[in-house]
Short mmCIF file of C-alpha atoms in Angstrom, two decimals:
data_model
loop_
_atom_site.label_atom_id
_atom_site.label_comp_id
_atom_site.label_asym_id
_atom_site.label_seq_id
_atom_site.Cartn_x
_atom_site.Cartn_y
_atom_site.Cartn_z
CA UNK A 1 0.00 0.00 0.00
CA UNK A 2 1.14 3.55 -0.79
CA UNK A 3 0.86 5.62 2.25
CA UNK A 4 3.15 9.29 2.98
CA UNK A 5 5.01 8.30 6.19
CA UNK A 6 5.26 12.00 6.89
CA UNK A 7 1.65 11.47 7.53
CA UNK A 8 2.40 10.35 11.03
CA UNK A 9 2.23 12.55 13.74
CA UNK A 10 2.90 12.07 17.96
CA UNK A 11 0.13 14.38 18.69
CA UNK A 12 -2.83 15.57 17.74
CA UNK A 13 -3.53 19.67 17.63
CA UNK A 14 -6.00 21.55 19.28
CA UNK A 15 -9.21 21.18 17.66
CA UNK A 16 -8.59 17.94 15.98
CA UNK A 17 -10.31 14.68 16.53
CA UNK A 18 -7.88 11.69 17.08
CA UNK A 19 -7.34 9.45 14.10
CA UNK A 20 -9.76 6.39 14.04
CA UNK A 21 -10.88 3.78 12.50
CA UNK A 22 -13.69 5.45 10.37
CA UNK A 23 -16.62 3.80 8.62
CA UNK A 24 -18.67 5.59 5.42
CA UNK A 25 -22.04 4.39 4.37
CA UNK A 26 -22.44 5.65 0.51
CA UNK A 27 -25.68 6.60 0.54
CA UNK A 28 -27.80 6.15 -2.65
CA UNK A 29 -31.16 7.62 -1.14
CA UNK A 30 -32.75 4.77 -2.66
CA UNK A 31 -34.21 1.46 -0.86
CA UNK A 32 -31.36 -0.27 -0.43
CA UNK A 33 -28.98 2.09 1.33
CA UNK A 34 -32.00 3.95 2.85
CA UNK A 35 -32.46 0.65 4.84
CA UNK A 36 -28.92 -0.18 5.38
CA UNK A 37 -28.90 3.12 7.41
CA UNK A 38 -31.74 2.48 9.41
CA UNK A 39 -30.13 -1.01 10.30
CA UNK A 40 -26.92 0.69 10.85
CA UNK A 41 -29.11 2.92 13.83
CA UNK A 42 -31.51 0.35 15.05
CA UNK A 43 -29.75 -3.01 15.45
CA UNK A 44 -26.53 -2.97 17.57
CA UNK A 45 -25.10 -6.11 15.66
CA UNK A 46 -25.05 -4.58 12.16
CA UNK A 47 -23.76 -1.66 13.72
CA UNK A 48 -20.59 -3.52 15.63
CA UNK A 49 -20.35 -6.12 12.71
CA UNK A 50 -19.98 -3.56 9.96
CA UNK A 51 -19.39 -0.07 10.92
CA UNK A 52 -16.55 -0.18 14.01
CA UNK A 53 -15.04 2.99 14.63
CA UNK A 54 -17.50 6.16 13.43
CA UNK A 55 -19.48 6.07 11.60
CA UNK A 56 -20.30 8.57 8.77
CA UNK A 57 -23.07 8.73 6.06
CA UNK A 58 -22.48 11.01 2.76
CA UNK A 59 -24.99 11.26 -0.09
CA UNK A 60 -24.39 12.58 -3.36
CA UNK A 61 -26.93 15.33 -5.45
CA UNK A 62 -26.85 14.10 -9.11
CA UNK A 63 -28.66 17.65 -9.90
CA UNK A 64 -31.91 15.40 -11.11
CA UNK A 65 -33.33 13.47 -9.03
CA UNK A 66 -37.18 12.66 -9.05
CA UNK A 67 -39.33 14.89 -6.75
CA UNK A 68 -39.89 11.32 -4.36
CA UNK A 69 -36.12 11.54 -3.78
CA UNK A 70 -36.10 14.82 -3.48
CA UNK A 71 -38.50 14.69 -0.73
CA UNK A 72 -36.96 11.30 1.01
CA UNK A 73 -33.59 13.17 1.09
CA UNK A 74 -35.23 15.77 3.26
CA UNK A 75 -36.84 12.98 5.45
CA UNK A 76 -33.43 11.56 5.89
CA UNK A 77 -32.06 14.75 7.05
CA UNK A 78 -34.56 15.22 9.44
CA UNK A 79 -34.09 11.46 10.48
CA UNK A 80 -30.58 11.52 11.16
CA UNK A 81 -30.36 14.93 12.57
CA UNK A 82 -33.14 13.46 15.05
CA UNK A 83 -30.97 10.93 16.35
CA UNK A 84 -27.72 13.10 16.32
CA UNK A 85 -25.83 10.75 13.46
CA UNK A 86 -24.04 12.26 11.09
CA UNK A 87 -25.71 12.80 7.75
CA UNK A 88 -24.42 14.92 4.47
CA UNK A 89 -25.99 14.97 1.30
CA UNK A 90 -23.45 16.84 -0.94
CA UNK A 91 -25.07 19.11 -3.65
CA UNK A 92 -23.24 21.26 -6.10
CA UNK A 93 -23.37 24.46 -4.99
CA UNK A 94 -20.54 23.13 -1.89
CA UNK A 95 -17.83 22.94 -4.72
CA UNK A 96 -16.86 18.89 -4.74
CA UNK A 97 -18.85 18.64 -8.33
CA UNK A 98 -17.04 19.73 -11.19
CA UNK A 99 -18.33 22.79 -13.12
CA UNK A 100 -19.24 20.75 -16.29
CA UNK A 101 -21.13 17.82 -14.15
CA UNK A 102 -22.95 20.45 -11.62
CA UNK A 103 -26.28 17.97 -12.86
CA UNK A 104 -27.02 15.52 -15.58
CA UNK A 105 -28.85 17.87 -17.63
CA UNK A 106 -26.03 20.53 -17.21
CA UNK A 107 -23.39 18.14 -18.65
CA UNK A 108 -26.19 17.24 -21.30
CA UNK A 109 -26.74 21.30 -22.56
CA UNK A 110 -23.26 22.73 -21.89
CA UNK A 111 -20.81 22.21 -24.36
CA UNK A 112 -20.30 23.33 -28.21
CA UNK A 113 -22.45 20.91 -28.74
CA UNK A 114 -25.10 19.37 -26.94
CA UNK A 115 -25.17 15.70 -25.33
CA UNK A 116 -27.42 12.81 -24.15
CA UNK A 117 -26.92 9.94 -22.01
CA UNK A 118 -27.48 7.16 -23.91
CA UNK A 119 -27.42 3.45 -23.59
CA UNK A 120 -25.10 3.23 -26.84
CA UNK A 121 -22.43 5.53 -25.07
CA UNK A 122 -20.00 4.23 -21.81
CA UNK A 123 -21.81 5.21 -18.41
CA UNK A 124 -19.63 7.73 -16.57
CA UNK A 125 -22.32 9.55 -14.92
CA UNK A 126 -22.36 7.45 -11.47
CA UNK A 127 -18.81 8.27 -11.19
CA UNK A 128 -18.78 12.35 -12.10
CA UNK A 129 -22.07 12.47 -10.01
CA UNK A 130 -22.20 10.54 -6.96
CA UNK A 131 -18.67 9.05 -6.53
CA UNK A 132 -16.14 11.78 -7.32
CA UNK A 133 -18.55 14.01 -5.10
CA UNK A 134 -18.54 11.25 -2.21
CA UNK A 135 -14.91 10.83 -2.15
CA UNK A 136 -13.53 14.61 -2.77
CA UNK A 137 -16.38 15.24 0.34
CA UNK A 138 -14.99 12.55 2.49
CA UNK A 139 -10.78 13.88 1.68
CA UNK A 140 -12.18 17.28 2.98
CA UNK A 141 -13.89 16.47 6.32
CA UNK A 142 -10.91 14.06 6.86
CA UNK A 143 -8.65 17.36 6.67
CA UNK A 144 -11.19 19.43 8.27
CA UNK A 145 -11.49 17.12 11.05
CA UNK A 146 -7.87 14.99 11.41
CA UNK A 147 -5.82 18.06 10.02
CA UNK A 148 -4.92 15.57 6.84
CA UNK A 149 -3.92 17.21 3.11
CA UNK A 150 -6.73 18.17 0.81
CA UNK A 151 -6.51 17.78 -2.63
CA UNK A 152 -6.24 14.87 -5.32
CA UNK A 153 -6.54 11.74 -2.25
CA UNK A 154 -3.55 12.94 -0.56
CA UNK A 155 -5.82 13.25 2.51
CA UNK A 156 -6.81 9.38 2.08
CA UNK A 157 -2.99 7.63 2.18
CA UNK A 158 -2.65 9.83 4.75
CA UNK A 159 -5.40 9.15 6.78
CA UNK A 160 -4.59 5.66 6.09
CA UNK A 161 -1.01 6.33 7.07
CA UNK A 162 -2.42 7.35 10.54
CA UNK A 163 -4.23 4.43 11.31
CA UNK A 164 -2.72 1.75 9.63
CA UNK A 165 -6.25 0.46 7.99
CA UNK A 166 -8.14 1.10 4.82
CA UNK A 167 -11.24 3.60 5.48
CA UNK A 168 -14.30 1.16 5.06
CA UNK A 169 -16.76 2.29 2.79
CA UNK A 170 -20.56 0.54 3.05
CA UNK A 171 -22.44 -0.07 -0.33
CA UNK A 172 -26.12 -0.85 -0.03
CA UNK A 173 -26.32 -3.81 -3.13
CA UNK A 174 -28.94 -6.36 -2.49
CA UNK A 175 -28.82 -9.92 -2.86
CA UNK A 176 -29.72 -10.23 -6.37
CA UNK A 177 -27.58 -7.62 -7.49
CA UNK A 178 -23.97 -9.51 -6.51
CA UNK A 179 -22.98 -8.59 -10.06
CA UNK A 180 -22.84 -5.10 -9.35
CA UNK A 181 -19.95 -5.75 -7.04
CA UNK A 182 -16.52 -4.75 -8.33
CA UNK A 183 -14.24 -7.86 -8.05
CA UNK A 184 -11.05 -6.76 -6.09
CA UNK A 185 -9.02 -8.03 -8.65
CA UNK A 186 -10.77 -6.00 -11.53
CA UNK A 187 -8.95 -2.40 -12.28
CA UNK A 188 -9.81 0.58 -10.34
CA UNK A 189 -8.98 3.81 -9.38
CA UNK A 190 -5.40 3.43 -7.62
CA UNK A 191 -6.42 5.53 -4.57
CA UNK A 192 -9.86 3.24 -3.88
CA UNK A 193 -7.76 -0.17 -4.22
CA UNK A 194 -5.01 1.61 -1.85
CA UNK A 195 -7.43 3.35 0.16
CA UNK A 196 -10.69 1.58 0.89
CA UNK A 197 -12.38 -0.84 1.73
CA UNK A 198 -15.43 -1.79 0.20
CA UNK A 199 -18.09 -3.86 2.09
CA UNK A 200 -21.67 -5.38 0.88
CA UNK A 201 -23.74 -5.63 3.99
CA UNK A 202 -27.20 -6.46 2.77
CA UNK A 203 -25.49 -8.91 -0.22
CA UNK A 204 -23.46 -10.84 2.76
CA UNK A 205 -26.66 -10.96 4.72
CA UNK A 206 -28.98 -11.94 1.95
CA UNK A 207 -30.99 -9.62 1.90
CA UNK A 208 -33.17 -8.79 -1.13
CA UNK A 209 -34.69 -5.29 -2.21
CA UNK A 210 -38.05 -6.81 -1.26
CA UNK A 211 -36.28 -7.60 2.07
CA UNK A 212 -35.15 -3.67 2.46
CA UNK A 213 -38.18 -2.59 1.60
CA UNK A 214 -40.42 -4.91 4.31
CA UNK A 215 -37.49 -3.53 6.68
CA UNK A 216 -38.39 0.01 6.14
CA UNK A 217 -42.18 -0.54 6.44
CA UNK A 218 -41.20 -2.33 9.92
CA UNK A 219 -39.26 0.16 11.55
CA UNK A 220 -42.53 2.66 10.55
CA UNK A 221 -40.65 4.76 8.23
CA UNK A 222 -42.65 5.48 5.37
CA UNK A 223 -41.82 3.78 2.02
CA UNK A 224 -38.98 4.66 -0.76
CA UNK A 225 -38.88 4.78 -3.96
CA UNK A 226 -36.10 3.35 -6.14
CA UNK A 227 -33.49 6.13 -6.70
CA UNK A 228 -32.61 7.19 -10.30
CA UNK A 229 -32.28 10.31 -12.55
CA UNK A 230 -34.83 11.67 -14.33
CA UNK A 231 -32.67 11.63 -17.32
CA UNK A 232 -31.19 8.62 -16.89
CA UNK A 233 -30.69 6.37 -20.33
CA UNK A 234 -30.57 3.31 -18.24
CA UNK A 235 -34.34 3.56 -17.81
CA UNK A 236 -36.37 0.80 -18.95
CA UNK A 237 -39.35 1.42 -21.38
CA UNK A 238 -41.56 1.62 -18.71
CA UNK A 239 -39.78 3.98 -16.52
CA UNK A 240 -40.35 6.47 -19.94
CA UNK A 241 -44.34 5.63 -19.79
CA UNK A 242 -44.10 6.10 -15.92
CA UNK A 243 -41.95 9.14 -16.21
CA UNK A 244 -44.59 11.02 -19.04
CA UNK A 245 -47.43 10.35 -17.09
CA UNK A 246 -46.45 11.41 -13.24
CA UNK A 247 -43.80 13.50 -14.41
CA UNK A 248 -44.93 14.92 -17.92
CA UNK A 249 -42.62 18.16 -17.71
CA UNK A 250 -39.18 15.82 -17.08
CA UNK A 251 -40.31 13.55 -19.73
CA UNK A 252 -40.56 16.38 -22.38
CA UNK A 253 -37.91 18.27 -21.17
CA UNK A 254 -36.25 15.03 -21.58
CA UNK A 255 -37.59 14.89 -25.00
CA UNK A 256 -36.11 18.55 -25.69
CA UNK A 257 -32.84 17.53 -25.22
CA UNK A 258 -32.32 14.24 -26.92
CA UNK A 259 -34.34 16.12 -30.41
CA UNK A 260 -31.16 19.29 -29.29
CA UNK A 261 -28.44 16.13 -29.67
CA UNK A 262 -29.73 14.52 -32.49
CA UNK A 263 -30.11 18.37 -34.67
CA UNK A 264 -26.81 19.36 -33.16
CA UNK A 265 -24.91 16.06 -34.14
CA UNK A 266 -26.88 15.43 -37.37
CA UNK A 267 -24.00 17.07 -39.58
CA UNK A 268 -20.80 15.25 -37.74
CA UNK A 269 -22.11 11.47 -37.78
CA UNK A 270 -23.72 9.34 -40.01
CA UNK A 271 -27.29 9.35 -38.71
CA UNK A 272 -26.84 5.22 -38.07
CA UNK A 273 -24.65 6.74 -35.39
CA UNK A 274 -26.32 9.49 -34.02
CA UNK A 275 -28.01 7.53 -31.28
CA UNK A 276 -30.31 9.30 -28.96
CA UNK A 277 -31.47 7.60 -25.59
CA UNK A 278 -32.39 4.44 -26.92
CA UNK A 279 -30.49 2.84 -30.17
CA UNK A 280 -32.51 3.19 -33.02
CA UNK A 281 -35.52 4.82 -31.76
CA UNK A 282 -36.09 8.64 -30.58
CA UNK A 283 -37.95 8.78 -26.63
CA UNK A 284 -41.23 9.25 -28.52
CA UNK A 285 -41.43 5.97 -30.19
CA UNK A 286 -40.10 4.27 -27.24
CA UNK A 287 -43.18 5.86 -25.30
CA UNK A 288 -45.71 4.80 -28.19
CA UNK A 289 -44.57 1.07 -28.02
CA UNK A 290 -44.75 1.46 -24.00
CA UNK A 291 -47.59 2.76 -23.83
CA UNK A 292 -49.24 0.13 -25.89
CA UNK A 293 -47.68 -2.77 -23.39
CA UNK A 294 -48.77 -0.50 -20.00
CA UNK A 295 -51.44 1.38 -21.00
CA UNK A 296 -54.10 -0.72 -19.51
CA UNK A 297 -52.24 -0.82 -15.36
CA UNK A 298 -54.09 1.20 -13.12
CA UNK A 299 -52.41 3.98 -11.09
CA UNK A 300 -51.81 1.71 -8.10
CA UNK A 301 -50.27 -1.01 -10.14
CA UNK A 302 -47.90 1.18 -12.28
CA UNK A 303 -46.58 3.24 -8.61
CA UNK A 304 -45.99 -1.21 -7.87
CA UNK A 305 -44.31 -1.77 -10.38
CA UNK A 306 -41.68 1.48 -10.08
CA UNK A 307 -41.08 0.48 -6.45
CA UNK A 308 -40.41 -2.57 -6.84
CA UNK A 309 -37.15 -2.05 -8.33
CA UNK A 310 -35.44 -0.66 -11.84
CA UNK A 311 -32.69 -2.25 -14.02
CA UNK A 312 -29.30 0.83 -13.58
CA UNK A 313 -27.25 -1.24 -12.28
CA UNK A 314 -24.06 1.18 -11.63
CA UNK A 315 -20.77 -1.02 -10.60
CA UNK A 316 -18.51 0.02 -7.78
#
C-alpha cells in the first residue's frame, strides 16, 4: 500500500479529533442504502459487525433526481439529525462537483455541442455524479477534522497512514444484485484499491430489495422509492411511460434535449450513429410502443411496479 510516512504525527492539535478507524455508508437515497442506514441505527449487531469505529453517512446530489427523492432526502435529514448521526448529502453548490457535471442535464446542454446519455455511449455519470462528489467530500472532512492534506486523495494515504487500515466504505447492493460488485481483482482507481475498503452488507446478509423494503415498512418509516435520474438512459421502457405520465414536464424536457443532440450532431455522424437515448428509436417511439404494453395498469399497479425495483445497475 502507498501511504506518505510524513503522515504520522505524535500528537494531535487543538481542535482535531484523534485518528480512528472510520466507517462511510455511501448513501444512494434509494431502498437499499436507505435501509442499510436504518439497520446501521436500530440493530446494535449490524452496527458492531460492519461499521466499528465512526461512523459517517455522505450522499451525493446528481442535480436530477425525481421529486420522491427529493422529498426522502429531506426525510433523511430530518431522520438523522433526530438521532444526532451524522448525515451529508453533498449538492453542487458546496464545490466537490465539477463545473461541467454540476447535474445531468447541465453536462447534457453545456458544451459546443449538446449531449445525451445514452445506452449506446459508456456510463460515466455514477462516477462524475455521486462518486467523485462522495470521495472529494470525504478527503475534505478528513482534513477538516484529522488536520490531513486536501486535494487529489492525498488526505486518504494519509489518513490511512495514521491508522494503519483502509477507510471502510458501506455499499447498499442487495442480494440479487452480486454482479454489481466490483471484483477486487478488476482495475480501479489506484487511490480506492489503496485506500478503501469496500463492504456489501445487505449482499453478505442476503438480503433482497423486497427484504429492504419490508425492513423500512417495519421500523414505521414510510416507504422509498427506487433512486434514479430523471434523465437517466438506463431507464427501462416503462420507466419512460411512468416518467410522461407522473412527471410529464421531465419527460418532455427530456424529450427537448435528446431532439437538441440529435439536430446538433446530425452534420458530424452518419445518422446510423447518431443515437439518442435508446439505439434506433427517438424517446417518442419508445413511449408509443410502451404505452401500448402498459397502457391498460391502473395507477396503483404502475406506482408497484416502479417500487419494486429498476434495471441501472451502476458497478462500484
Amino acid at each position: 500500500m502507498q501511504t506518505n510516512p510524513t503522515a504520522q504525527r505524535l500528537f494531535v492539535p487543538d481542535g482535531l479529533r484523534e485518528p480512528e478507524p472510520i466507517t462511510v455508508l455511501s448513501h444512494g437515497k434509494g431502498q437499499q442504502s436507505t435501509a442499510l442506514g436504518y439497520m446501521l441505527h436500530y440493530e446494535p449487531w449490524v452496527r458492531e459487525r460492519f461499521a466499528p469505529g465512526r461512523l459517517l453517512t455522505i450522499s451525493a446530489d446528481t442535480g436530477s433526481e425525481h421529486k420522491e427523492t427529493r422529498e426522502h432526502v429531506r426525510y433523511l435529514e430530518a431522520f438523522y439529525t433526530s438521532v444526532g448521526e451524522h448525515w451529508e448529502h453533498v449538492t453542487a453548490d458546496k464545490g466537490y462537483h465539477t463545473e461541467k457535471w454540476r447535474s445531468l442535464e447541465h453536462f447534457y446542454s453545456s458544451g459546443e455541442r449538446r449531449r445525451i446519455g445514452s445506452k449506446s455511449f459508456k456510463r460515466s455519470c455514477t462516477w462524475q455524479l455521486k462518486l467523485s462528489p462522495f470521495y472529494k467530500r470525504l478527503e475534505a472532512l478528513l482534513a477538516e477534522e484529522y488536520g490531513v492534506s486536501h486535494g487529489r486523495k492525498r488526505g486518504l494515504y494519509e489518513y490511512v497512514a495514521m491508522t494503519g487500515r483502509r477507510i471502510r466504505v458501506l455499499i447498499g447492493f442487495s442480494a440479487e444484485e452480486a454482479e454489481r460488485r466490483i471484483d477486487p481483482d478488476e482495475k480501479v482507481r489506484p487511490f480506492i484499491r489503496n485506500c478503501v475498503e469496500r463492504v456489501y452488507p445487505l449482499d453478505e446478509l442476503g438480503m433482497t430489495r423486497e427484504d429492504c423494503r419490508e425492513y423500512i415498512r417495519s421500523k414505521g418509516h414510510p416507504a422509498v422509492a427506487p433512486s434514479l435520474c430523471k434523465f437517466c438512459p438506463f431507464k427501462t421502457p416503462f420507466d419512460v411511460y411512468y416518467q410522461s405520465v407522473f412527471e410529464p414536464e421531465d419527460y418532455e424536457r427530456w424529450v427537448e434535449m435528446e431532439a437538441d443532440k440529435l439536430f446538433d450532431w446530425k452534420d458530424e455522424l452518419p445518422q446510423e450513429k447518431n443515437h439518442g437515448v435508446f439505439p434506433g428509436k427517438v424517446l417518442p417511439q419508445v413511449l408509443d410502443e410502451a404505452r401500448d404494453e402498459f397502457g391498460a395498469m391502473t395507477a396503483a399497479k404502475m406506482h408497484e411496479r416502479r417500487m419494486s425495483g429498476h434495471g441501472v445497475a451502476s458497478r462500484f
